[in-house]
Structures are given as C-alpha cells and as structure tokens.
mmCIF file of C-alpha atoms in Angstrom:
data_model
loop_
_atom_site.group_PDB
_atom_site.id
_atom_site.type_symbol
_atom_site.label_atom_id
_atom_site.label_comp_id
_atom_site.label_asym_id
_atom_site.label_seq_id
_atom_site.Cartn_x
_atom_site.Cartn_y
_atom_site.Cartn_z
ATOM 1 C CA UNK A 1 -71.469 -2.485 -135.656
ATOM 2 C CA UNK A 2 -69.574 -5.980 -134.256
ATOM 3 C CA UNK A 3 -66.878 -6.253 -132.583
ATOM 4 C CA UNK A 4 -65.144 -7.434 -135.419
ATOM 5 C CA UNK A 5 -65.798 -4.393 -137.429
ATOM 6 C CA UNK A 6 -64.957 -1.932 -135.108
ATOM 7 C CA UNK A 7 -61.325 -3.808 -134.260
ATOM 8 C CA UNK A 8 -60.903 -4.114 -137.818
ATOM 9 C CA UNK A 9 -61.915 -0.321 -137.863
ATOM 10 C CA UNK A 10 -59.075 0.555 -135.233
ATOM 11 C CA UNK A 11 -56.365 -1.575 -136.873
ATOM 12 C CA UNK A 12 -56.928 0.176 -140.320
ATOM 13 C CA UNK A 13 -53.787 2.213 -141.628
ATOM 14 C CA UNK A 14 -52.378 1.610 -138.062
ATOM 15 C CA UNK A 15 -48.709 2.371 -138.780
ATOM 16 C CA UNK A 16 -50.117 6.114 -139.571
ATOM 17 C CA UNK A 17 -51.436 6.020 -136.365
ATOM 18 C CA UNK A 18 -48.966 4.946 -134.463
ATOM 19 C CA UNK A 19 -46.493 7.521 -135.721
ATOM 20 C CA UNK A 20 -49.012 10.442 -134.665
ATOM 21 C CA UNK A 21 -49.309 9.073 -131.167
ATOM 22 C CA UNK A 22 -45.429 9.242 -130.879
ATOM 23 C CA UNK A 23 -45.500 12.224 -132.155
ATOM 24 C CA UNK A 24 -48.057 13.880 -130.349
ATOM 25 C CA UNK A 25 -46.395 12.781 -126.995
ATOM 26 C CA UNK A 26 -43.138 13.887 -128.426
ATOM 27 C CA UNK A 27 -44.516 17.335 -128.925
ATOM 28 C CA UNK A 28 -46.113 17.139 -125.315
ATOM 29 C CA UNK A 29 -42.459 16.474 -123.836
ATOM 30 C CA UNK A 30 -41.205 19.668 -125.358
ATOM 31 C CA UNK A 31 -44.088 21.346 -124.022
ATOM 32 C CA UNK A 32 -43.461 20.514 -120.942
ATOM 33 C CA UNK A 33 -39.626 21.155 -121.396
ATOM 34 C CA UNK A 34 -40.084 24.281 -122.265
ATOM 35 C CA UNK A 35 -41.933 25.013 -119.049
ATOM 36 C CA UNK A 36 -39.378 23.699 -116.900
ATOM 37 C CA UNK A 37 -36.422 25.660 -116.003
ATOM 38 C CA UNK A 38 -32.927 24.795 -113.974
ATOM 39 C CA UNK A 39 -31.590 26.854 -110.869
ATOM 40 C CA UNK A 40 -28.144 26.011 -108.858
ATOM 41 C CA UNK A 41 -28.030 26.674 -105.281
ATOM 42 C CA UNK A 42 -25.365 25.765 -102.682
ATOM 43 C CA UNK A 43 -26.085 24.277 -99.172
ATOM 44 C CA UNK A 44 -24.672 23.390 -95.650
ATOM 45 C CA UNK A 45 -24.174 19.693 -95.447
ATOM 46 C CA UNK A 46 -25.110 18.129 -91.910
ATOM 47 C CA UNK A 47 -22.813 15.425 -90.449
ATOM 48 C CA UNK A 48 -24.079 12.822 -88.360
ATOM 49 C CA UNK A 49 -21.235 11.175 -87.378
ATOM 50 C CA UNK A 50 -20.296 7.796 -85.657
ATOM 51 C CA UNK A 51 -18.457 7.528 -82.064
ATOM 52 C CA UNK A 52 -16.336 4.029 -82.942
ATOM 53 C CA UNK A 53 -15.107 5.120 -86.568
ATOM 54 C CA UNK A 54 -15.033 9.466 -87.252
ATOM 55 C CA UNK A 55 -13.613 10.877 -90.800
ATOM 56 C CA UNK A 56 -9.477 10.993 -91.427
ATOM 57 C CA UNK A 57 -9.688 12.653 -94.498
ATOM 58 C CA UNK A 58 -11.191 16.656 -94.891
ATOM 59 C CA UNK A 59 -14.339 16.611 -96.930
ATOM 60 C CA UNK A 60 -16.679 19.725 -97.836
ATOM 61 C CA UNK A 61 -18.727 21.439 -95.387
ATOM 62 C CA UNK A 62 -21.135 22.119 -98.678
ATOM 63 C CA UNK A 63 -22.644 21.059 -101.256
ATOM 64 C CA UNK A 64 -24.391 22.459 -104.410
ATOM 65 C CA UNK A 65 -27.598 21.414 -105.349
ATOM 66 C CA UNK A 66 -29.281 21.636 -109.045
ATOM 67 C CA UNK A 67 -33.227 22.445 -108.337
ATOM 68 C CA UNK A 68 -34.802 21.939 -111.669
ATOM 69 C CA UNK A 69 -38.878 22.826 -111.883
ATOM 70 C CA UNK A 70 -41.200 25.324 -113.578
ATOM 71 C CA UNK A 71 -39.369 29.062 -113.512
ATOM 72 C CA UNK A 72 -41.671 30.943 -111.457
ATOM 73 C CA UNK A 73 -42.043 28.268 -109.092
ATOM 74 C CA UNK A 74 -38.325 27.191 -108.525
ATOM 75 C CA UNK A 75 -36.927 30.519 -107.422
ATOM 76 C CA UNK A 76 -39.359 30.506 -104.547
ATOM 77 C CA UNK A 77 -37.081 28.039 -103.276
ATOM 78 C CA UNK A 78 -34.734 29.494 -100.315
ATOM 79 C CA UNK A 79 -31.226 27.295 -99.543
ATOM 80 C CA UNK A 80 -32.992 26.595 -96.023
ATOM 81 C CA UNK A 81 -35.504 24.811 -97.782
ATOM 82 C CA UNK A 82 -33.106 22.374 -98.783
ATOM 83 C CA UNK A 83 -31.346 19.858 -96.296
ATOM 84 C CA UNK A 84 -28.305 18.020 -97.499
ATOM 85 C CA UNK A 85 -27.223 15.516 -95.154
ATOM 86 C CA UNK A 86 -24.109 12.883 -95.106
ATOM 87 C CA UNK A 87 -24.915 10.045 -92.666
ATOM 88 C CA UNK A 88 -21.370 8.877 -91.556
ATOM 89 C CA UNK A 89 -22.759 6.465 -88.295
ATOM 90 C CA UNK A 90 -22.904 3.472 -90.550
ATOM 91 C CA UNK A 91 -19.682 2.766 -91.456
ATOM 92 C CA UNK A 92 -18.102 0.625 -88.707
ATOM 93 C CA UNK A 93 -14.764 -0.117 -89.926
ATOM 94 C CA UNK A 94 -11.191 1.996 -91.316
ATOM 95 C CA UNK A 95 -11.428 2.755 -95.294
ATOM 96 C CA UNK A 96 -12.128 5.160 -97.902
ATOM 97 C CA UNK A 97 -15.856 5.077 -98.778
ATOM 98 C CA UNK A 98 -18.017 6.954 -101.128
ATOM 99 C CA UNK A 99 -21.191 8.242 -99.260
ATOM 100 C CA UNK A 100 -24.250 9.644 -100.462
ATOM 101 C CA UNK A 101 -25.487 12.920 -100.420
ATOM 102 C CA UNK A 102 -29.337 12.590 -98.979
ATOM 103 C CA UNK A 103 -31.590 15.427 -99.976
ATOM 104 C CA UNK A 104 -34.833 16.554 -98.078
ATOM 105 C CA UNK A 105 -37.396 18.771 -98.796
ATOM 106 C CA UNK A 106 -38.445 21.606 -96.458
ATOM 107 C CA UNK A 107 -40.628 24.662 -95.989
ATOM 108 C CA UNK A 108 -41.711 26.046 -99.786
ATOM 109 C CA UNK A 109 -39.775 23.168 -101.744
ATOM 110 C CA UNK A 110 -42.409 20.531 -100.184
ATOM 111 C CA UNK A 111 -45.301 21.480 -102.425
ATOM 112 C CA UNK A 112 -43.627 22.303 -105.390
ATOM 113 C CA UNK A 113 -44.491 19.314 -108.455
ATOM 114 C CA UNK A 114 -43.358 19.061 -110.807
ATOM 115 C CA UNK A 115 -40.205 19.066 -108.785
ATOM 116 C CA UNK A 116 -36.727 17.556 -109.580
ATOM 117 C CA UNK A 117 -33.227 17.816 -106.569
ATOM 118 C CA UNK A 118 -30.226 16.382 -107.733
ATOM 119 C CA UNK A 119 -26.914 17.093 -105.522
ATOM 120 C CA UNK A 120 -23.479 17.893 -107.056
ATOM 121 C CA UNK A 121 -21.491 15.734 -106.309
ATOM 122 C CA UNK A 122 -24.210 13.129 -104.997
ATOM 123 C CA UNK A 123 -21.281 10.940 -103.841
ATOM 124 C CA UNK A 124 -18.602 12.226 -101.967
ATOM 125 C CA UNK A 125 -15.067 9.932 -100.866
ATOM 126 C CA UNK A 126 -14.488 9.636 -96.878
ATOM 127 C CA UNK A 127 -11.848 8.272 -95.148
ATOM 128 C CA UNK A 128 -12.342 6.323 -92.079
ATOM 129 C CA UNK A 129 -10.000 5.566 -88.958
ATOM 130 C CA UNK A 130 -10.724 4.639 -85.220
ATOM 131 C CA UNK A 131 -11.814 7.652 -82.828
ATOM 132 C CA UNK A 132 -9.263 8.398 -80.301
ATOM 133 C CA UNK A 133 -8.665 10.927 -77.494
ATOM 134 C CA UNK A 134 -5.997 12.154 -75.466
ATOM 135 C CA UNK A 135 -4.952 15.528 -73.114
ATOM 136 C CA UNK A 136 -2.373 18.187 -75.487
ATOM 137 C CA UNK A 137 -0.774 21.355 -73.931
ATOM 138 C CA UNK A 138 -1.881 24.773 -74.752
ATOM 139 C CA UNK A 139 0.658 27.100 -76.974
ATOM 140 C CA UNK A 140 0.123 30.778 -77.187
ATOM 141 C CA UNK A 141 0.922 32.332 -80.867
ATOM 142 C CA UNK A 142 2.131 35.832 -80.816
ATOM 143 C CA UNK A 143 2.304 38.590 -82.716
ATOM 144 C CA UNK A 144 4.211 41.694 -83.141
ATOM 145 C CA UNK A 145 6.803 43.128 -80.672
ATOM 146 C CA UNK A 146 6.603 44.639 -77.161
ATOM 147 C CA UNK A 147 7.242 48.565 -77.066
ATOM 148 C CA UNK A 148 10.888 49.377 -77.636
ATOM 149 C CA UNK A 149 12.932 48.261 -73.712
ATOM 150 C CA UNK A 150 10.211 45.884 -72.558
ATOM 151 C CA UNK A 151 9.947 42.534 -72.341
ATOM 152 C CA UNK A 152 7.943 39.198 -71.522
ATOM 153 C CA UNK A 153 9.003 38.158 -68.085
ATOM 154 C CA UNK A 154 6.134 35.714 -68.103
ATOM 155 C CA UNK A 155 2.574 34.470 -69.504
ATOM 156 C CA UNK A 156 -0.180 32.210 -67.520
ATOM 157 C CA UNK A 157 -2.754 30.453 -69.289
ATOM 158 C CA UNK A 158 -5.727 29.323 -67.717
ATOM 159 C CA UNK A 159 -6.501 26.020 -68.450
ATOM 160 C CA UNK A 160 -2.892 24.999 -69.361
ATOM 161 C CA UNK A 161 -3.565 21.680 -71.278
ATOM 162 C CA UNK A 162 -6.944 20.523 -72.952
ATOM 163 C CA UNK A 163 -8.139 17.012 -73.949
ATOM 164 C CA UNK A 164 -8.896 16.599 -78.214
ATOM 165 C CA UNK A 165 -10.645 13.656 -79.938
ATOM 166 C CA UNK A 166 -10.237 12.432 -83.847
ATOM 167 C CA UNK A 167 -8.988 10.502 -85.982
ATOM 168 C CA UNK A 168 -6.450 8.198 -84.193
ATOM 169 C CA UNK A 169 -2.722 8.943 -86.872
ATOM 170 C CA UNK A 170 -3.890 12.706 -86.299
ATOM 171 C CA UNK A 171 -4.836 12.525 -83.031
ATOM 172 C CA UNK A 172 -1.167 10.608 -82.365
ATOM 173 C CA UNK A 173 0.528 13.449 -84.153
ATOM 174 C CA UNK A 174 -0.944 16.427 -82.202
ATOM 175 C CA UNK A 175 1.634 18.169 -79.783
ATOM 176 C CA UNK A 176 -0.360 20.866 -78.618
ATOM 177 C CA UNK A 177 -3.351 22.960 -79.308
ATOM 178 C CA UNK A 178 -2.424 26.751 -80.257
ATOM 179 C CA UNK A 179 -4.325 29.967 -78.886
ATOM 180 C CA UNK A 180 -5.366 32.327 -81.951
ATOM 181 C CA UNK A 181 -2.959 35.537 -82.482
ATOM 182 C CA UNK A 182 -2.234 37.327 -79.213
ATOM 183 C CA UNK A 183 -0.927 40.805 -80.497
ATOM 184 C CA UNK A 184 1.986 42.262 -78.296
ATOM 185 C CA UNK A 185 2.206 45.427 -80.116
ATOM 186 C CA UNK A 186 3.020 48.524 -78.461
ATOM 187 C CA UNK A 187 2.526 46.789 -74.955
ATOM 188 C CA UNK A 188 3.646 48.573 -72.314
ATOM 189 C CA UNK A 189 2.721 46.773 -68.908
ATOM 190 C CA UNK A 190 0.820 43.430 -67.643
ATOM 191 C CA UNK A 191 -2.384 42.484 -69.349
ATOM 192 C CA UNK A 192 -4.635 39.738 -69.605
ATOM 193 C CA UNK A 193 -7.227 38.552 -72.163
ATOM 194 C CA UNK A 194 -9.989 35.664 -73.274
ATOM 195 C CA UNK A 195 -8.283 34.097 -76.000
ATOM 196 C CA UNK A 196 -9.780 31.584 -78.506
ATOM 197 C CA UNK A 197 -8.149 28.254 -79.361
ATOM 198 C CA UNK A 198 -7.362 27.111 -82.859
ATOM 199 C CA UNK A 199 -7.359 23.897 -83.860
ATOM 200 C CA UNK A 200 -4.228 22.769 -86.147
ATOM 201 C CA UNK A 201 -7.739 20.494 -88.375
ATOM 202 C CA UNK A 202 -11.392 20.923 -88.772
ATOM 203 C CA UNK A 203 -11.097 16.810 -88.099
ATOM 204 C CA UNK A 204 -10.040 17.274 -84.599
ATOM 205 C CA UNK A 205 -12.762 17.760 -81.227
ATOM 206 C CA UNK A 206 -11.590 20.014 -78.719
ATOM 207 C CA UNK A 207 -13.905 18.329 -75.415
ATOM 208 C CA UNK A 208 -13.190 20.642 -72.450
ATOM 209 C CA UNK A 209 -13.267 24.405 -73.723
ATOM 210 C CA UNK A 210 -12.487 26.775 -76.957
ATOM 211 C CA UNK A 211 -11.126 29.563 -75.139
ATOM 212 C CA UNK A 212 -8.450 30.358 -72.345
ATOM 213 C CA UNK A 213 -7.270 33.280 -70.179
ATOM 214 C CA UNK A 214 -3.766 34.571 -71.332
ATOM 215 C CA UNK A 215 -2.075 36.591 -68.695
ATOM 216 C CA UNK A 216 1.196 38.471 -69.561
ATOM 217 C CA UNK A 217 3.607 39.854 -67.294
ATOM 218 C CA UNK A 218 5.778 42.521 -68.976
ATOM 219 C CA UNK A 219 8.137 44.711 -67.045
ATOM 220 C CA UNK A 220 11.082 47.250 -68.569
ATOM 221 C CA UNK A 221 14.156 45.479 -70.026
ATOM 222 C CA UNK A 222 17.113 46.163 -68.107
ATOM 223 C CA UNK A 223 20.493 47.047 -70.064
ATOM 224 C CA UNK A 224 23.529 44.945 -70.292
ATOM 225 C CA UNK A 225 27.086 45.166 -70.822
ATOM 226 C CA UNK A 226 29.006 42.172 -71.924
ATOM 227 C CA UNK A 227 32.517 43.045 -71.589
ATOM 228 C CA UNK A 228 35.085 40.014 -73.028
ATOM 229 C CA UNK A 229 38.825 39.799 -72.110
ATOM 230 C CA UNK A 230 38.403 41.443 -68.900
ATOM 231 C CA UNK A 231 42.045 41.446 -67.191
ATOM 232 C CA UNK A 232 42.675 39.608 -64.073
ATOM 233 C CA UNK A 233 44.989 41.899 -61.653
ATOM 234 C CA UNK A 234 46.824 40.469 -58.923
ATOM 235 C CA UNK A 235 47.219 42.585 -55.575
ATOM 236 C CA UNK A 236 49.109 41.892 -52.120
ATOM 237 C CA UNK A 237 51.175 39.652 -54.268
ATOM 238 C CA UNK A 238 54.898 39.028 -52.075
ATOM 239 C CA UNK A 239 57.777 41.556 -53.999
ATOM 240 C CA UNK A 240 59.722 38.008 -54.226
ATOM 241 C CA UNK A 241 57.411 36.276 -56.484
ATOM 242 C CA UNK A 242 56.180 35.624 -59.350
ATOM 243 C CA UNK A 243 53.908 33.813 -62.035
ATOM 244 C CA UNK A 244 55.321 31.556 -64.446
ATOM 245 C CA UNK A 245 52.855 31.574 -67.238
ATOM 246 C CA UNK A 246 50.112 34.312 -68.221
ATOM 247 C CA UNK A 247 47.068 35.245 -66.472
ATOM 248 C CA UNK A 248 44.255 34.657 -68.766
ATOM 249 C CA UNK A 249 41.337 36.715 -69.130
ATOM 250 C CA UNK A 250 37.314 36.542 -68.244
ATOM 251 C CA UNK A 251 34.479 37.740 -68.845
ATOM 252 C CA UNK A 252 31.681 40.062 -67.359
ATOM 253 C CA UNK A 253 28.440 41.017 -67.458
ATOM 254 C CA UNK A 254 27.492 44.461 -66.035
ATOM 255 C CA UNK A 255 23.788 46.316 -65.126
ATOM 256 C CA UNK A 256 24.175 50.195 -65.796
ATOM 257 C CA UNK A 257 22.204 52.023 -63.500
ATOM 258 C CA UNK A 258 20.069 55.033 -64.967
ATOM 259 C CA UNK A 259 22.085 57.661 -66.613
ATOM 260 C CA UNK A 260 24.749 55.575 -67.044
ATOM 261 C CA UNK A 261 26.660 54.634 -70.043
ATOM 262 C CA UNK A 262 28.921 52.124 -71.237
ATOM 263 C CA UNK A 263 32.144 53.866 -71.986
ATOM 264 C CA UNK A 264 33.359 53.422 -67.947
ATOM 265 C CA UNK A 265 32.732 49.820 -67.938
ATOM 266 C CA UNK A 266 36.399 49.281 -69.667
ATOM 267 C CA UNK A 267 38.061 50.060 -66.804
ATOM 268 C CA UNK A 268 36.451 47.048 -64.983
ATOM 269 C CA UNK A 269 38.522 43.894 -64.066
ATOM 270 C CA UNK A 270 38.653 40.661 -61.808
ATOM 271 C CA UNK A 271 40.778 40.845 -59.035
ATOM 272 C CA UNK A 272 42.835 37.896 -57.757
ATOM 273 C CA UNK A 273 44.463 38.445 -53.610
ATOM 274 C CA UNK A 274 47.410 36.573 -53.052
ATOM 275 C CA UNK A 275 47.589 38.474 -49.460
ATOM 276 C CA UNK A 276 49.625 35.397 -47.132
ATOM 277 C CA UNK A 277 51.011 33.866 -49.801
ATOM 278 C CA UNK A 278 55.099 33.765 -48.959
ATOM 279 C CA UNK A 279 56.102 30.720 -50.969
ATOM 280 C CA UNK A 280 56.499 29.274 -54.413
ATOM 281 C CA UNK A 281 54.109 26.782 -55.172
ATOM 282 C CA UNK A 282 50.498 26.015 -57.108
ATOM 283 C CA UNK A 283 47.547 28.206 -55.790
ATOM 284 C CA UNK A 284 43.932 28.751 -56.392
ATOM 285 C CA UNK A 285 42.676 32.137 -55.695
ATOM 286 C CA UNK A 286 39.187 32.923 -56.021
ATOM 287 C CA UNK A 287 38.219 36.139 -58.110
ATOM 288 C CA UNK A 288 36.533 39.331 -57.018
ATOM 289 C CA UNK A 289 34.864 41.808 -60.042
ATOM 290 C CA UNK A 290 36.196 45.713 -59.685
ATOM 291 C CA UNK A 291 33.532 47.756 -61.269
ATOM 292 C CA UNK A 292 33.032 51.627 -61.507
ATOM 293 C CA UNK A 293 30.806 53.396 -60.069
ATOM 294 C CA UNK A 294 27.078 53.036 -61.483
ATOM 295 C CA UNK A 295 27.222 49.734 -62.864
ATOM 296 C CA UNK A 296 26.196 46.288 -60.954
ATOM 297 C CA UNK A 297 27.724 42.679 -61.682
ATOM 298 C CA UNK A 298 25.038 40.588 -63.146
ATOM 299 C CA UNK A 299 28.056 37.613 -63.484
ATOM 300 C CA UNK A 300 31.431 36.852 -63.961
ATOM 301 C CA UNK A 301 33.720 34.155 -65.301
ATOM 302 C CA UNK A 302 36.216 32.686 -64.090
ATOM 303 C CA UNK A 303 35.214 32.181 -60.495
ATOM 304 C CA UNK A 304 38.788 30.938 -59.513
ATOM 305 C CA UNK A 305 42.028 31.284 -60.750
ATOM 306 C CA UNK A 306 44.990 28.477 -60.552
ATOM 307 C CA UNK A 307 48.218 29.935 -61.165
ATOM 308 C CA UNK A 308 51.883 28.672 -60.517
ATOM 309 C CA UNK A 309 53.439 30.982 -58.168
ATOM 310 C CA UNK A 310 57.250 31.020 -58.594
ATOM 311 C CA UNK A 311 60.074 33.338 -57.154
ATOM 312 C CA UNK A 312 60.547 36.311 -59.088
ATOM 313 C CA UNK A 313 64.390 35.623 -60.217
ATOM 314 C CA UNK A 314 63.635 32.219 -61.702
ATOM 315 C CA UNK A 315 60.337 33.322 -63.227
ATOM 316 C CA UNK A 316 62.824 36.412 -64.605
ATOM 317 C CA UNK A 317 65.757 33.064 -65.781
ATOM 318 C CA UNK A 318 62.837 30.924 -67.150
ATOM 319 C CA UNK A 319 60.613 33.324 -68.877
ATOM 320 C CA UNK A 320 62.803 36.533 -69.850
ATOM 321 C CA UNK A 321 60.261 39.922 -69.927
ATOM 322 C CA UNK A 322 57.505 38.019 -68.897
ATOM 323 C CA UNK A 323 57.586 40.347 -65.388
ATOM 324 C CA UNK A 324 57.303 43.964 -66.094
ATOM 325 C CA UNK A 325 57.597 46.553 -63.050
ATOM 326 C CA UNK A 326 53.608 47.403 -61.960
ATOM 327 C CA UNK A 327 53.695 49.751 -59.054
ATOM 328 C CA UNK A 328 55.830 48.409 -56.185
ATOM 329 C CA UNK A 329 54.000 44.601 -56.106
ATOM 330 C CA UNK A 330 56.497 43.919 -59.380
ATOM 331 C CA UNK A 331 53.016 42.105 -61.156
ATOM 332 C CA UNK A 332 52.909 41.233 -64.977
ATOM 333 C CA UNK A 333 52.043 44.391 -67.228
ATOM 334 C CA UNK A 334 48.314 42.622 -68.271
ATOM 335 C CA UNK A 335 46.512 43.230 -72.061
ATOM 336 C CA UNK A 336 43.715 46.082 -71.820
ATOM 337 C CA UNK A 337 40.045 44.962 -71.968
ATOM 338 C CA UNK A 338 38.323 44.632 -75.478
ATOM 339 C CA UNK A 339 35.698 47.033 -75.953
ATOM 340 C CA UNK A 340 32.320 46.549 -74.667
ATOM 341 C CA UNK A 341 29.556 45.440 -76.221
ATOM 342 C CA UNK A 342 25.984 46.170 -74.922
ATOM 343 C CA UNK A 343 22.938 44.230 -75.471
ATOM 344 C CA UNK A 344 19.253 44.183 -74.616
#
C-alpha cells in the first residue's frame, strides 16, 4: 500500500476518531483520580532570618500542608518528612511583604511519585523594621501572699538587667524584661530560686541569658500602732504663765512588744518642758513621746512646738476659760487622744 493510501486510510472518519482519543484519555484521568487520595498535615516552619532588617509583625510558627498522592502511599508520610521553610534574609529594607512558603522533601516523602505538596497558606504577610538592641532591667512577677505577719524586706536578682534585640518601635518601647511567676505562698523565711525570664513578644531576642537567681529576704512583720491627736502636755511650766492660743495635737507611731496590746497606747502623749522659762514671750520647745510600758516609738510628729507664752492673768483677760486648773502647774485642761488604730 502507498503512502497515499495509508494517510488517506488514517484520515478516514477522523472526527470519530478524534472524539475516542479524548475520550479514552478522559477516562484515563479518572482512573488515575480515583487512585489518588488527599491528606492534611501541619508543620513547624523554620525561620532564617536577616541581621539588618528582622520581622515587626507576629506571624505563625506553623503551617499546614495538603499532601495529595496515592492512599496507601501518602499516609506513610510523617510531618518530619516535610520541611516548611520562610527565608526572611532577603528582604533588605522596612515594609510589609508577602513571603513564600518553600517546601522540601525528606526521609519517606522523597520517593513517593506520583507526589503532589502544596502549603496552606503558601504566602504569608511580614512586616519588616530595622534590628535594634539595647540593655532593659529585670522585673520579678509575683504571686500569691506571704504567710499571715510576714513580709518582703527584700529580693536580689542575679543578673539585674539583660540586653534584648528586635524590631527597633518594639525594641524602643520595652521597659524591662519580667521573670515568670515567683509564688510567695505560704512563705515563711528567706529563699532563693532559678527563675525563667519571659519575654513581653515572641519578636524580641533576649542575648545574655533566659534565667536569673531570685533571692528573697522575708522576716516577721512587726505590729504598729498609729495613734492620731495625741495631746501635747506641758510640765515645769512657771505658776505665772500661760499660753495664749491652743496646743495642737500630733501624731505617733508605736511598736508593741510581744504580749502586748493596743488598748494602753491611749494613754501616750508628747511632752513639751518649759523648765527656765520665767517670762512672757514666743518659745520653741522641742517634744519628747511618753509611752507606757511595752510599747517602743517608731516616730512622732511634731518634733517642736512654738507657742506664745503669756502671763497667766492676761491670758485669763484675753481668752476667758481658756486656762483650767491641772495639778498645781495651772496648764490648759487638753482633748483626750482618739482611739488607736493598728496596722500591719
């Protein structure tokens, strides 16, 4: 047969022909569809990241992968087989780019065909801003309370100030770097621990360590007695004189020993000696705390008194009652102390 007769041989009813070849490699596509089946794993992205320009903006540490291949060779596939990877060291200047999500094969997933990784999302938006790095103090963060009548004289931490890198806004707005939760719960006495740090962003480098010693000093809290318009008694005051306006008040603080308790401190006051004193005129007398016995002074207020010393008749002309009879030094009858108040 010529090669004319077998050409017109091929070309004869060729639109039949045609349609059976499309549809025989239509039918082959579903075969093959049929075989192949879809799995969804999700893996640890790896950062490789630059040292002029470092993310500003938080982006995910994974990243799920769609694995599509035949069924019983796909779920041989183990997420450490897969490598997702976001290469960051290329971008050399401040902006929000999209970067790709690079996929690798490894270990069983290398000799897998037909074979078919697609990453979701395979683009993912980063901000970018200048690296920069600078020394921040170290905070403890507590939690809980001391036992009941203790408390934190003082804490040590060891070292007291670290040095950070990131992101330069962030970086600028960083105070401090906090410890993670120190629990003072039920703590009775000194005690010292190896505490980690915690950083405020996952954006920020801590460079020197990521953990400190803590050291606590705790000793037993002491009790106090605040006692408010405390009187001020004058003593060795001259029979012939006088004050011509009214002694004010102060204030005290007072320590009771052990056993002690606060209903004595009332009769506390501040004494004022106007011992060689023989004239009218204006004085100032320094102040001396009278406490019972069993309490200690922690302070007082005033220090000093200034009063206007005047005889006693024209303190008596001026000022009628203001000078009641008080033993034989003829001093002002004085208001009684408010009650006390006690605090930790």
């Amino acid at each position: 047969m010529s090669l004319d007769a077998r050409i017109s041989k091929l070309l004869e009813n060729w639109p039949a022909k045609v349609i059976s070849l499309v549809i025989a490699i239509f039918i082959m596509f579903l075969y093959n569809l049929t075989r192949l089946d879809q799995r969804l794993i999700t893996v640890q992205l790896n950062i490789s990241e630059g040292r002029s320009f470092v993310p500003s903006t938080d982006y995910p540490k994974t990243v799920r992968v769609v694995i599509r291949g035949e069924r019983d060779q796909i779920y041989r596939i183990r997420e450490a087989d897969i490598v997702a990877s976001l290469d960051l060291t290329r971008y050399q200047s401040e902006g929000v780019f999209r970067v790709p999500v690079k996929l690798e094969r490894r270990g069983e997933a290398r000799d897998i065909d037909p074979l078919e990784l697609r990453a979701d999302p395979a683009e993912i938006p980063i901000g970018f801003e200048r690296l920069a790095a600078k020394r921040v103090a170290i905070s403890p963060t507590f939690k809980g309370f001391l036992e009941q009548g203790y408390e934190l004289i003082s804490y040590e931490i060891v070292p007291s100030e670290i040095a950070i890198e990131g992101p330069s806004n962030l970086i600028a707005n960083t105070k401090d770097i906090s410890t993670d939760v120190i629990e003072l719960s039920g703590k009775t006495g000194d005690f010292s621990l190896t505490v980690p740090l915690s950083k405020p962003s996952d954006l920020i480098n801590l460079i020197d360590v990521n953990t400190v010693r803590f050291t606590a000093r705790i000793q037993k809290q002491e009790r106090r007695i605040t006692l408010n318009n405390v009187p001020i008694k004058a003593v060795n005051l001259d029979p012939t004189l006088g004050f011509a306006e009214t002694m004010p008040t102060g204030k005290m603080t007072l320590l009771p020993r052990q056993g002690q308790d606060a209903a004595a401190a009332a009769d506390a006051h501040l004494q004022a000696d106007f011992k060689g004193i023989t004239k009218p005129g204006q004085y100032t007398v320094p102040l001396t705390p009278v406490v019972p016995d069993g309490y200690d002074v922690e302070a007082y207020d005033p220090l000093v008194i200034s009063v206007h010393v005047r005889t006693a008749q024209s303190v008596q002309s001026v000022l009628p009652g203001l000078l009641a009879p008080s033993g034989s030094s003829g001093l002002p009858a004085f208001p009684a102390p408010a009650a006390p108040s006690t605090q930790p």
